[in-house]
Amino acid sequence: MTIQLDTAFLKSAIRTVPDWPQPGVMFRDITPLLQDPKAFRLLVDVFVLRYMDRAIDVVAGIDARGFILGSVVAHQLNVGFVPVRKKGKLPFTTIAEDYELEYGNATVEMHTDAARKGDRVLLIDDLIATGGTMIAASRLLARLGAEVVEAAAIVDLPELGGSKLLRAAGLEVFTVCDFSGH
């Protein structure tokens, strides 16, 4: 079953903050979308309906805004949730992956028992910019033997090339809306 959705309502609930965190950056702020109960419900439903028949074993959310959506989607899918955290935030044995950001380098980590061999994982974040964080997270999951079913986000920023890079790395990509040319 394919569900058609006009995403204009969800896109209109996302605030654009110019010149943050630095001049020239148009920051896409999802907090107004989360504050609006109708928009938040619709957003969660979009993801739940997309993945409810995809045999997902676990949802992995990327630090920090991916935790918000990922944990709610995991709950609605009746599967577990695992965090992909910034370096130094997890208390147990971890594996780490370095990646490049628009403004430098960073590292993400997961617990070594976050996913098991053969787990089918939905990887989720608030937006796809350069794709570095999602690729690093997918590499962590692959090292644990898990399969990323899809890399999903609310927003795609296609001019930054992240979704294209994710697809080139062999990942399926789903986003609710994009901000191309804006």
Short mmCIF file of N, CA and C in Angstrom, two decimals:
data_model
loop_
_atom_site.label_atom_id
_atom_site.label_comp_id
_atom_site.label_asym_id
_atom_site.label_seq_id
_atom_site.Cartn_x
_atom_site.Cartn_y
_atom_site.Cartn_z
N MET A 1 0.85 -1.18 0.00
CA MET A 1 0.00 0.00 0.00
C MET A 1 0.89 1.24 0.00
N THR A 2 0.64 2.15 -0.90
CA THR A 2 1.36 3.41 -0.96
C THR A 2 0.46 4.51 -0.42
N ILE A 3 1.00 5.29 0.49
CA ILE A 3 0.24 6.38 1.09
C ILE A 3 0.77 7.70 0.54
N GLN A 4 -0.12 8.48 -0.04
CA GLN A 4 0.26 9.78 -0.58
C GLN A 4 0.05 10.84 0.50
N LEU A 5 0.98 11.76 0.61
CA LEU A 5 0.89 12.78 1.65
C LEU A 5 1.34 14.12 1.09
N ASP A 6 0.57 15.12 1.31
CA ASP A 6 0.96 16.48 0.99
C ASP A 6 1.79 16.99 2.17
N THR A 7 3.06 17.16 1.98
CA THR A 7 3.95 17.52 3.08
C THR A 7 4.03 19.03 3.33
N ALA A 8 3.27 19.80 2.60
CA ALA A 8 3.33 21.27 2.75
C ALA A 8 3.01 21.69 4.18
N PHE A 9 2.05 21.03 4.82
CA PHE A 9 1.68 21.36 6.20
C PHE A 9 2.87 21.14 7.14
N LEU A 10 3.53 20.00 7.00
CA LEU A 10 4.69 19.72 7.87
C LEU A 10 5.83 20.69 7.57
N LYS A 11 6.08 20.92 6.31
CA LYS A 11 7.16 21.84 5.92
C LYS A 11 6.90 23.24 6.46
N SER A 12 5.64 23.67 6.45
CA SER A 12 5.31 25.02 6.93
C SER A 12 5.51 25.15 8.44
N ALA A 13 5.56 24.04 9.15
CA ALA A 13 5.75 24.07 10.60
C ALA A 13 7.23 24.13 10.99
N ILE A 14 8.12 24.06 10.00
CA ILE A 14 9.57 24.11 10.26
C ILE A 14 10.03 25.56 10.10
N ARG A 15 10.68 26.05 11.15
CA ARG A 15 11.14 27.45 11.16
C ARG A 15 12.54 27.53 10.55
N THR A 16 12.75 28.56 9.74
CA THR A 16 14.08 28.83 9.20
C THR A 16 14.70 29.97 9.99
N VAL A 17 15.89 29.72 10.53
CA VAL A 17 16.62 30.72 11.30
C VAL A 17 17.87 31.10 10.50
N PRO A 18 17.88 32.30 9.90
CA PRO A 18 19.04 32.69 9.10
C PRO A 18 20.26 32.99 9.96
N ASP A 19 21.41 32.69 9.37
CA ASP A 19 22.72 33.01 9.97
C ASP A 19 22.95 32.35 11.33
N TRP A 20 22.47 31.11 11.47
CA TRP A 20 22.73 30.38 12.72
C TRP A 20 23.13 28.96 12.38
N PRO A 21 24.19 28.41 12.89
CA PRO A 21 25.04 28.92 13.96
C PRO A 21 26.15 29.84 13.49
N GLN A 22 26.17 30.11 12.19
CA GLN A 22 27.18 31.05 11.68
C GLN A 22 26.60 31.76 10.46
N PRO A 23 27.18 32.90 10.08
CA PRO A 23 26.66 33.66 8.95
C PRO A 23 26.58 32.81 7.68
N GLY A 24 25.47 32.97 6.95
CA GLY A 24 25.27 32.25 5.70
C GLY A 24 24.52 30.94 5.84
N VAL A 25 24.39 30.42 7.05
CA VAL A 25 23.68 29.16 7.27
C VAL A 25 22.20 29.44 7.51
N MET A 26 21.35 28.71 6.82
CA MET A 26 19.90 28.78 7.03
C MET A 26 19.52 27.55 7.85
N PHE A 27 19.39 27.71 9.16
CA PHE A 27 19.12 26.59 10.07
C PHE A 27 17.65 26.23 10.00
N ARG A 28 17.36 24.94 9.80
CA ARG A 28 15.98 24.45 9.73
C ARG A 28 15.62 23.89 11.11
N ASP A 29 14.80 24.64 11.82
CA ASP A 29 14.44 24.35 13.21
C ASP A 29 13.13 23.57 13.26
N ILE A 30 13.20 22.33 13.75
CA ILE A 30 12.00 21.48 13.82
C ILE A 30 11.20 21.68 15.10
N THR A 31 11.68 22.50 16.03
CA THR A 31 10.96 22.61 17.31
C THR A 31 9.53 23.13 17.17
N PRO A 32 9.21 24.06 16.26
CA PRO A 32 7.80 24.44 16.11
C PRO A 32 6.94 23.26 15.64
N LEU A 33 7.48 22.41 14.78
CA LEU A 33 6.76 21.22 14.33
C LEU A 33 6.47 20.29 15.51
N LEU A 34 7.44 20.14 16.40
CA LEU A 34 7.26 19.28 17.57
C LEU A 34 6.27 19.88 18.57
N GLN A 35 6.19 21.20 18.62
CA GLN A 35 5.29 21.88 19.55
C GLN A 35 3.84 21.82 19.12
N ASP A 36 3.61 21.65 17.83
CA ASP A 36 2.25 21.62 17.29
C ASP A 36 1.75 20.17 17.36
N PRO A 37 0.76 19.87 18.21
CA PRO A 37 0.33 18.48 18.37
C PRO A 37 -0.15 17.82 17.08
N LYS A 38 -0.82 18.57 16.21
CA LYS A 38 -1.29 17.99 14.95
C LYS A 38 -0.12 17.67 14.02
N ALA A 39 0.81 18.61 13.92
CA ALA A 39 1.97 18.39 13.05
C ALA A 39 2.84 17.24 13.57
N PHE A 40 3.06 17.21 14.87
CA PHE A 40 3.88 16.15 15.45
C PHE A 40 3.22 14.78 15.24
N ARG A 41 1.93 14.69 15.47
CA ARG A 41 1.18 13.45 15.26
C ARG A 41 1.28 13.00 13.81
N LEU A 42 1.06 13.94 12.88
CA LEU A 42 1.14 13.61 11.46
C LEU A 42 2.54 13.13 11.10
N LEU A 43 3.56 13.81 11.60
CA LEU A 43 4.94 13.42 11.32
C LEU A 43 5.21 12.00 11.79
N VAL A 44 4.85 11.69 13.01
CA VAL A 44 5.07 10.34 13.55
C VAL A 44 4.30 9.32 12.70
N ASP A 45 3.07 9.65 12.36
CA ASP A 45 2.26 8.73 11.55
C ASP A 45 2.89 8.45 10.19
N VAL A 46 3.50 9.47 9.58
CA VAL A 46 4.17 9.27 8.30
C VAL A 46 5.23 8.18 8.43
N PHE A 47 6.05 8.26 9.46
CA PHE A 47 7.11 7.27 9.65
C PHE A 47 6.55 5.91 10.06
N VAL A 48 5.60 5.89 10.95
CA VAL A 48 5.03 4.61 11.41
C VAL A 48 4.37 3.88 10.24
N LEU A 49 3.57 4.57 9.45
CA LEU A 49 2.91 3.93 8.32
C LEU A 49 3.92 3.43 7.29
N ARG A 50 5.01 4.16 7.12
CA ARG A 50 6.03 3.73 6.15
C ARG A 50 6.74 2.45 6.60
N TYR A 51 6.97 2.32 7.90
CA TYR A 51 7.82 1.22 8.38
C TYR A 51 7.09 0.09 9.09
N MET A 52 5.80 0.19 9.31
CA MET A 52 5.10 -0.81 10.11
C MET A 52 5.11 -2.19 9.48
N ASP A 53 5.24 -2.30 8.18
CA ASP A 53 5.28 -3.60 7.51
C ASP A 53 6.66 -3.95 6.95
N ARG A 54 7.70 -3.28 7.46
CA ARG A 54 9.05 -3.48 6.92
C ARG A 54 9.92 -4.37 7.81
N ALA A 55 9.35 -5.02 8.81
CA ALA A 55 10.09 -5.94 9.69
C ALA A 55 11.32 -5.27 10.32
N ILE A 56 11.12 -4.10 10.89
CA ILE A 56 12.17 -3.38 11.60
C ILE A 56 12.37 -4.03 12.97
N ASP A 57 13.63 -4.27 13.35
CA ASP A 57 13.95 -4.83 14.67
C ASP A 57 14.27 -3.76 15.69
N VAL A 58 14.86 -2.66 15.22
CA VAL A 58 15.28 -1.60 16.14
C VAL A 58 15.38 -0.28 15.37
N VAL A 59 15.13 0.80 16.08
CA VAL A 59 15.30 2.14 15.51
C VAL A 59 16.54 2.74 16.17
N ALA A 60 17.45 3.26 15.36
CA ALA A 60 18.64 3.94 15.86
C ALA A 60 18.49 5.42 15.56
N GLY A 61 18.50 6.24 16.62
CA GLY A 61 18.36 7.69 16.47
C GLY A 61 19.67 8.39 16.70
N ILE A 62 19.93 9.39 15.88
CA ILE A 62 21.21 10.11 15.94
C ILE A 62 21.08 11.31 16.86
N ASP A 63 22.08 11.48 17.71
CA ASP A 63 22.21 12.55 18.71
C ASP A 63 22.08 13.91 18.02
N ALA A 64 21.24 14.76 18.47
CA ALA A 64 20.31 14.64 19.57
C ALA A 64 18.88 14.66 19.08
N ARG A 65 18.60 15.40 18.00
CA ARG A 65 17.21 15.51 17.56
C ARG A 65 16.66 14.22 16.99
N GLY A 66 17.53 13.33 16.54
CA GLY A 66 17.08 12.01 16.08
C GLY A 66 16.52 11.17 17.21
N PHE A 67 16.91 11.51 18.46
CA PHE A 67 16.36 10.81 19.62
C PHE A 67 14.87 11.08 19.77
N ILE A 68 14.47 12.31 19.49
CA ILE A 68 13.08 12.73 19.71
C ILE A 68 12.15 11.91 18.81
N LEU A 69 12.39 11.97 17.52
CA LEU A 69 11.54 11.27 16.58
C LEU A 69 11.77 9.76 16.65
N GLY A 70 13.02 9.35 16.73
CA GLY A 70 13.34 7.92 16.72
C GLY A 70 12.71 7.14 17.86
N SER A 71 12.73 7.70 19.06
CA SER A 71 12.17 6.98 20.20
C SER A 71 10.65 6.86 20.09
N VAL A 72 9.99 7.89 19.60
CA VAL A 72 8.53 7.84 19.44
C VAL A 72 8.17 6.83 18.34
N VAL A 73 8.88 6.85 17.24
CA VAL A 73 8.62 5.90 16.15
C VAL A 73 8.88 4.47 16.63
N ALA A 74 9.97 4.25 17.36
CA ALA A 74 10.26 2.91 17.89
C ALA A 74 9.12 2.44 18.79
N HIS A 75 8.66 3.32 19.65
CA HIS A 75 7.55 2.97 20.55
C HIS A 75 6.31 2.57 19.74
N GLN A 76 5.98 3.35 18.73
CA GLN A 76 4.79 3.07 17.93
C GLN A 76 4.95 1.79 17.09
N LEU A 77 6.18 1.46 16.71
CA LEU A 77 6.44 0.23 15.96
C LEU A 77 6.61 -0.98 16.88
N ASN A 78 6.64 -0.72 18.19
CA ASN A 78 6.83 -1.77 19.19
C ASN A 78 8.18 -2.48 19.03
N VAL A 79 9.21 -1.67 18.80
CA VAL A 79 10.58 -2.18 18.71
C VAL A 79 11.47 -1.35 19.65
N GLY A 80 12.68 -1.81 19.84
CA GLY A 80 13.60 -1.08 20.70
C GLY A 80 14.20 0.15 20.02
N PHE A 81 14.76 1.00 20.85
CA PHE A 81 15.42 2.21 20.38
C PHE A 81 16.85 2.22 20.90
N VAL A 82 17.80 2.57 20.04
CA VAL A 82 19.19 2.72 20.47
C VAL A 82 19.71 4.08 20.04
N PRO A 83 20.44 4.74 20.92
CA PRO A 83 21.01 6.04 20.57
C PRO A 83 22.37 5.92 19.90
N VAL A 84 22.59 6.76 18.91
CA VAL A 84 23.91 6.97 18.33
C VAL A 84 24.35 8.30 18.91
N ARG A 85 25.36 8.27 19.78
CA ARG A 85 25.72 9.45 20.57
C ARG A 85 27.01 10.10 20.10
N LYS A 86 27.16 11.35 20.49
CA LYS A 86 28.44 12.03 20.32
C LYS A 86 29.46 11.37 21.26
N LYS A 87 30.71 11.46 20.89
CA LYS A 87 31.78 10.81 21.63
C LYS A 87 31.76 11.18 23.13
N GLY A 88 31.95 10.16 23.95
CA GLY A 88 32.09 10.36 25.39
C GLY A 88 30.80 10.43 26.18
N LYS A 89 29.66 10.13 25.56
CA LYS A 89 28.36 10.26 26.24
C LYS A 89 27.77 8.93 26.69
N LEU A 90 28.33 7.82 26.26
CA LEU A 90 27.78 6.51 26.61
C LEU A 90 28.61 5.84 27.69
N PRO A 91 27.96 5.21 28.69
CA PRO A 91 28.67 4.69 29.85
C PRO A 91 29.25 3.29 29.70
N PHE A 92 28.82 2.53 28.69
CA PHE A 92 29.23 1.13 28.57
C PHE A 92 30.28 1.02 27.47
N THR A 93 30.69 -0.19 27.15
CA THR A 93 31.66 -0.43 26.09
C THR A 93 31.10 0.05 24.76
N THR A 94 31.90 0.82 24.02
CA THR A 94 31.42 1.42 22.78
C THR A 94 32.32 1.11 21.60
N ILE A 95 31.77 1.33 20.42
CA ILE A 95 32.55 1.40 19.19
C ILE A 95 32.35 2.81 18.66
N ALA A 96 33.33 3.31 17.93
CA ALA A 96 33.30 4.70 17.49
C ALA A 96 33.60 4.80 15.99
N GLU A 97 33.10 5.87 15.41
CA GLU A 97 33.34 6.15 13.99
C GLU A 97 33.52 7.66 13.83
N ASP A 98 34.62 8.06 13.19
CA ASP A 98 34.89 9.47 12.91
C ASP A 98 34.25 9.86 11.59
N TYR A 99 33.90 11.14 11.46
CA TYR A 99 33.33 11.65 10.22
C TYR A 99 33.60 13.14 10.13
N GLU A 100 33.38 13.69 8.92
CA GLU A 100 33.60 15.12 8.70
C GLU A 100 32.28 15.87 8.74
N LEU A 101 32.32 17.05 9.34
CA LEU A 101 31.19 17.96 9.39
C LEU A 101 31.43 19.11 8.42
N GLU A 102 30.41 19.97 8.27
CA GLU A 102 30.59 21.17 7.47
C GLU A 102 31.71 22.03 8.06
N TYR A 103 31.88 22.00 9.40
CA TYR A 103 32.82 22.90 10.07
C TYR A 103 33.98 22.19 10.75
N GLY A 104 34.23 20.89 10.46
CA GLY A 104 35.33 20.19 11.11
C GLY A 104 35.09 18.70 11.15
N ASN A 105 35.57 18.05 12.21
CA ASN A 105 35.44 16.61 12.37
C ASN A 105 34.70 16.29 13.66
N ALA A 106 34.12 15.09 13.72
CA ALA A 106 33.41 14.65 14.92
C ALA A 106 33.45 13.12 14.98
N THR A 107 32.98 12.59 16.08
CA THR A 107 32.94 11.15 16.30
C THR A 107 31.60 10.78 16.91
N VAL A 108 31.02 9.68 16.42
CA VAL A 108 29.81 9.13 17.04
C VAL A 108 30.14 7.75 17.58
N GLU A 109 29.36 7.36 18.60
CA GLU A 109 29.58 6.07 19.25
C GLU A 109 28.25 5.36 19.48
N MET A 110 28.35 4.04 19.62
CA MET A 110 27.22 3.20 20.02
C MET A 110 27.75 2.18 21.01
N HIS A 111 26.85 1.71 21.86
CA HIS A 111 27.21 0.58 22.72
C HIS A 111 27.43 -0.65 21.84
N THR A 112 28.35 -1.50 22.25
CA THR A 112 28.66 -2.70 21.48
C THR A 112 27.50 -3.68 21.43
N ASP A 113 26.54 -3.54 22.35
CA ASP A 113 25.38 -4.43 22.35
C ASP A 113 24.11 -3.72 21.85
N ALA A 114 24.27 -2.62 21.13
CA ALA A 114 23.12 -1.83 20.67
C ALA A 114 22.32 -2.54 19.58
N ALA A 115 22.99 -3.32 18.77
CA ALA A 115 22.32 -4.09 17.71
C ALA A 115 23.04 -5.42 17.58
N ARG A 116 22.30 -6.39 17.05
CA ARG A 116 22.86 -7.73 16.88
C ARG A 116 22.98 -8.07 15.40
N LYS A 117 23.80 -9.06 15.13
CA LYS A 117 23.96 -9.55 13.77
C LYS A 117 22.58 -9.92 13.22
N GLY A 118 22.28 -9.38 12.03
CA GLY A 118 21.01 -9.67 11.37
C GLY A 118 19.89 -8.71 11.70
N ASP A 119 20.06 -7.84 12.71
CA ASP A 119 19.01 -6.87 13.02
C ASP A 119 18.75 -5.96 11.81
N ARG A 120 17.47 -5.69 11.59
CA ARG A 120 17.06 -4.73 10.55
C ARG A 120 16.77 -3.42 11.25
N VAL A 121 17.54 -2.38 10.87
CA VAL A 121 17.54 -1.12 11.61
C VAL A 121 17.02 0.02 10.75
N LEU A 122 16.15 0.82 11.35
CA LEU A 122 15.76 2.11 10.78
C LEU A 122 16.65 3.15 11.43
N LEU A 123 17.44 3.85 10.62
CA LEU A 123 18.34 4.90 11.09
C LEU A 123 17.64 6.23 10.87
N ILE A 124 17.52 7.04 11.93
CA ILE A 124 16.69 8.23 11.82
C ILE A 124 17.35 9.46 12.46
N ASP A 125 17.14 10.61 11.82
CA ASP A 125 17.63 11.89 12.33
C ASP A 125 16.65 12.97 11.90
N ASP A 126 16.89 14.19 12.36
CA ASP A 126 15.98 15.27 11.99
C ASP A 126 16.20 15.74 10.57
N LEU A 127 17.47 15.80 10.11
CA LEU A 127 17.71 16.25 8.75
C LEU A 127 18.97 15.64 8.18
N ILE A 128 19.03 15.67 6.87
CA ILE A 128 20.22 15.23 6.14
C ILE A 128 20.85 16.46 5.53
N ALA A 129 22.06 16.76 5.96
CA ALA A 129 22.82 17.88 5.40
C ALA A 129 23.92 17.29 4.51
N THR A 130 25.12 17.10 5.05
CA THR A 130 26.22 16.53 4.26
C THR A 130 26.22 15.01 4.28
N GLY A 131 25.44 14.40 5.18
CA GLY A 131 25.34 12.95 5.24
C GLY A 131 26.39 12.26 6.09
N GLY A 132 27.37 13.01 6.58
CA GLY A 132 28.47 12.40 7.32
C GLY A 132 28.05 11.66 8.57
N THR A 133 27.14 12.23 9.34
CA THR A 133 26.72 11.59 10.58
C THR A 133 25.98 10.29 10.29
N MET A 134 25.09 10.30 9.30
CA MET A 134 24.34 9.09 8.97
C MET A 134 25.25 8.00 8.41
N ILE A 135 26.21 8.37 7.60
CA ILE A 135 27.13 7.37 7.08
C ILE A 135 27.95 6.77 8.21
N ALA A 136 28.43 7.61 9.13
CA ALA A 136 29.18 7.10 10.27
C ALA A 136 28.32 6.16 11.11
N ALA A 137 27.07 6.54 11.36
CA ALA A 137 26.16 5.70 12.14
C ALA A 137 25.89 4.38 11.42
N SER A 138 25.72 4.42 10.11
CA SER A 138 25.46 3.18 9.37
C SER A 138 26.68 2.27 9.40
N ARG A 139 27.87 2.85 9.40
CA ARG A 139 29.10 2.04 9.51
C ARG A 139 29.18 1.35 10.88
N LEU A 140 28.78 2.09 11.93
CA LEU A 140 28.76 1.48 13.26
C LEU A 140 27.81 0.29 13.28
N LEU A 141 26.62 0.46 12.73
CA LEU A 141 25.63 -0.61 12.72
C LEU A 141 26.13 -1.80 11.90
N ALA A 142 26.78 -1.54 10.77
CA ALA A 142 27.34 -2.62 9.95
C ALA A 142 28.42 -3.38 10.71
N ARG A 143 29.24 -2.66 11.48
CA ARG A 143 30.28 -3.32 12.27
C ARG A 143 29.68 -4.25 13.32
N LEU A 144 28.45 -3.96 13.75
CA LEU A 144 27.77 -4.84 14.71
C LEU A 144 27.00 -5.95 14.00
N GLY A 145 27.02 -5.96 12.67
CA GLY A 145 26.34 -7.00 11.91
C GLY A 145 24.90 -6.69 11.55
N ALA A 146 24.46 -5.48 11.83
CA ALA A 146 23.08 -5.08 11.54
C ALA A 146 22.97 -4.54 10.11
N GLU A 147 21.75 -4.54 9.60
CA GLU A 147 21.45 -4.02 8.27
C GLU A 147 20.59 -2.77 8.40
N VAL A 148 21.04 -1.67 7.81
CA VAL A 148 20.23 -0.45 7.80
C VAL A 148 19.22 -0.60 6.66
N VAL A 149 17.94 -0.68 7.04
CA VAL A 149 16.86 -0.81 6.07
C VAL A 149 16.70 0.49 5.31
N GLU A 150 16.77 1.61 6.04
CA GLU A 150 16.64 2.91 5.40
C GLU A 150 17.20 3.98 6.33
N ALA A 151 17.77 5.01 5.72
CA ALA A 151 18.19 6.20 6.44
C ALA A 151 17.07 7.22 6.25
N ALA A 152 16.47 7.66 7.34
CA ALA A 152 15.27 8.50 7.25
C ALA A 152 15.48 9.80 8.02
N ALA A 153 14.83 10.85 7.54
CA ALA A 153 14.91 12.15 8.20
C ALA A 153 13.66 12.95 7.87
N ILE A 154 13.44 13.97 8.65
CA ILE A 154 12.32 14.88 8.38
C ILE A 154 12.67 15.75 7.17
N VAL A 155 13.86 16.32 7.18
CA VAL A 155 14.27 17.33 6.19
C VAL A 155 15.48 16.86 5.40
N ASP A 156 15.45 17.10 4.10
CA ASP A 156 16.62 16.93 3.25
C ASP A 156 17.07 18.31 2.79
N LEU A 157 18.37 18.55 2.86
CA LEU A 157 18.98 19.77 2.33
C LEU A 157 19.82 19.35 1.11
N PRO A 158 19.17 19.15 -0.04
CA PRO A 158 19.85 18.54 -1.18
C PRO A 158 21.07 19.30 -1.69
N GLU A 159 21.10 20.62 -1.54
CA GLU A 159 22.26 21.38 -2.02
C GLU A 159 23.55 20.99 -1.32
N LEU A 160 23.43 20.43 -0.10
CA LEU A 160 24.62 20.03 0.64
C LEU A 160 25.10 18.63 0.26
N GLY A 161 24.31 17.91 -0.53
CA GLY A 161 24.75 16.65 -1.13
C GLY A 161 24.67 15.41 -0.25
N GLY A 162 24.12 15.53 0.94
CA GLY A 162 24.11 14.39 1.84
C GLY A 162 23.27 13.21 1.38
N SER A 163 22.06 13.46 0.90
CA SER A 163 21.21 12.36 0.46
C SER A 163 21.83 11.64 -0.74
N LYS A 164 22.45 12.39 -1.61
CA LYS A 164 23.14 11.79 -2.76
C LYS A 164 24.32 10.93 -2.29
N LEU A 165 25.05 11.42 -1.32
CA LEU A 165 26.18 10.67 -0.76
C LEU A 165 25.71 9.39 -0.08
N LEU A 166 24.60 9.48 0.65
CA LEU A 166 24.04 8.29 1.31
C LEU A 166 23.64 7.24 0.29
N ARG A 167 22.99 7.66 -0.78
CA ARG A 167 22.60 6.71 -1.82
C ARG A 167 23.83 6.11 -2.49
N ALA A 168 24.85 6.92 -2.72
CA ALA A 168 26.09 6.42 -3.32
C ALA A 168 26.78 5.40 -2.41
N ALA A 169 26.54 5.52 -1.10
CA ALA A 169 27.11 4.56 -0.14
C ALA A 169 26.24 3.30 -0.02
N GLY A 170 25.16 3.23 -0.82
CA GLY A 170 24.32 2.04 -0.83
C GLY A 170 23.14 2.06 0.11
N LEU A 171 22.85 3.23 0.71
CA LEU A 171 21.73 3.32 1.64
C LEU A 171 20.47 3.80 0.93
N GLU A 172 19.34 3.21 1.30
CA GLU A 172 18.04 3.73 0.88
C GLU A 172 17.78 4.96 1.74
N VAL A 173 17.18 6.00 1.16
CA VAL A 173 16.95 7.26 1.86
C VAL A 173 15.49 7.66 1.75
N PHE A 174 14.93 8.11 2.88
CA PHE A 174 13.57 8.65 2.89
C PHE A 174 13.58 9.94 3.69
N THR A 175 13.01 11.00 3.11
CA THR A 175 12.80 12.26 3.84
C THR A 175 11.38 12.72 3.58
N VAL A 176 10.84 13.45 4.56
CA VAL A 176 9.47 13.93 4.47
C VAL A 176 9.39 15.16 3.56
N CYS A 177 10.34 16.06 3.68
CA CYS A 177 10.33 17.27 2.85
C CYS A 177 11.76 17.73 2.61
N ASP A 178 11.91 18.54 1.58
CA ASP A 178 13.24 19.10 1.32
C ASP A 178 13.17 20.61 1.22
N PHE A 179 14.31 21.22 1.41
CA PHE A 179 14.43 22.67 1.34
C PHE A 179 15.41 23.04 0.24
N SER A 180 15.21 22.48 -0.94
CA SER A 180 16.08 22.80 -2.06
C SER A 180 15.73 24.20 -2.58
N GLY A 181 16.76 24.94 -2.89
CA GLY A 181 16.57 26.25 -3.48
C GLY A 181 16.00 27.30 -2.54
N HIS A 182 16.01 27.04 -1.25
CA HIS A 182 15.43 27.99 -0.30
C HIS A 182 16.53 28.56 0.56
#
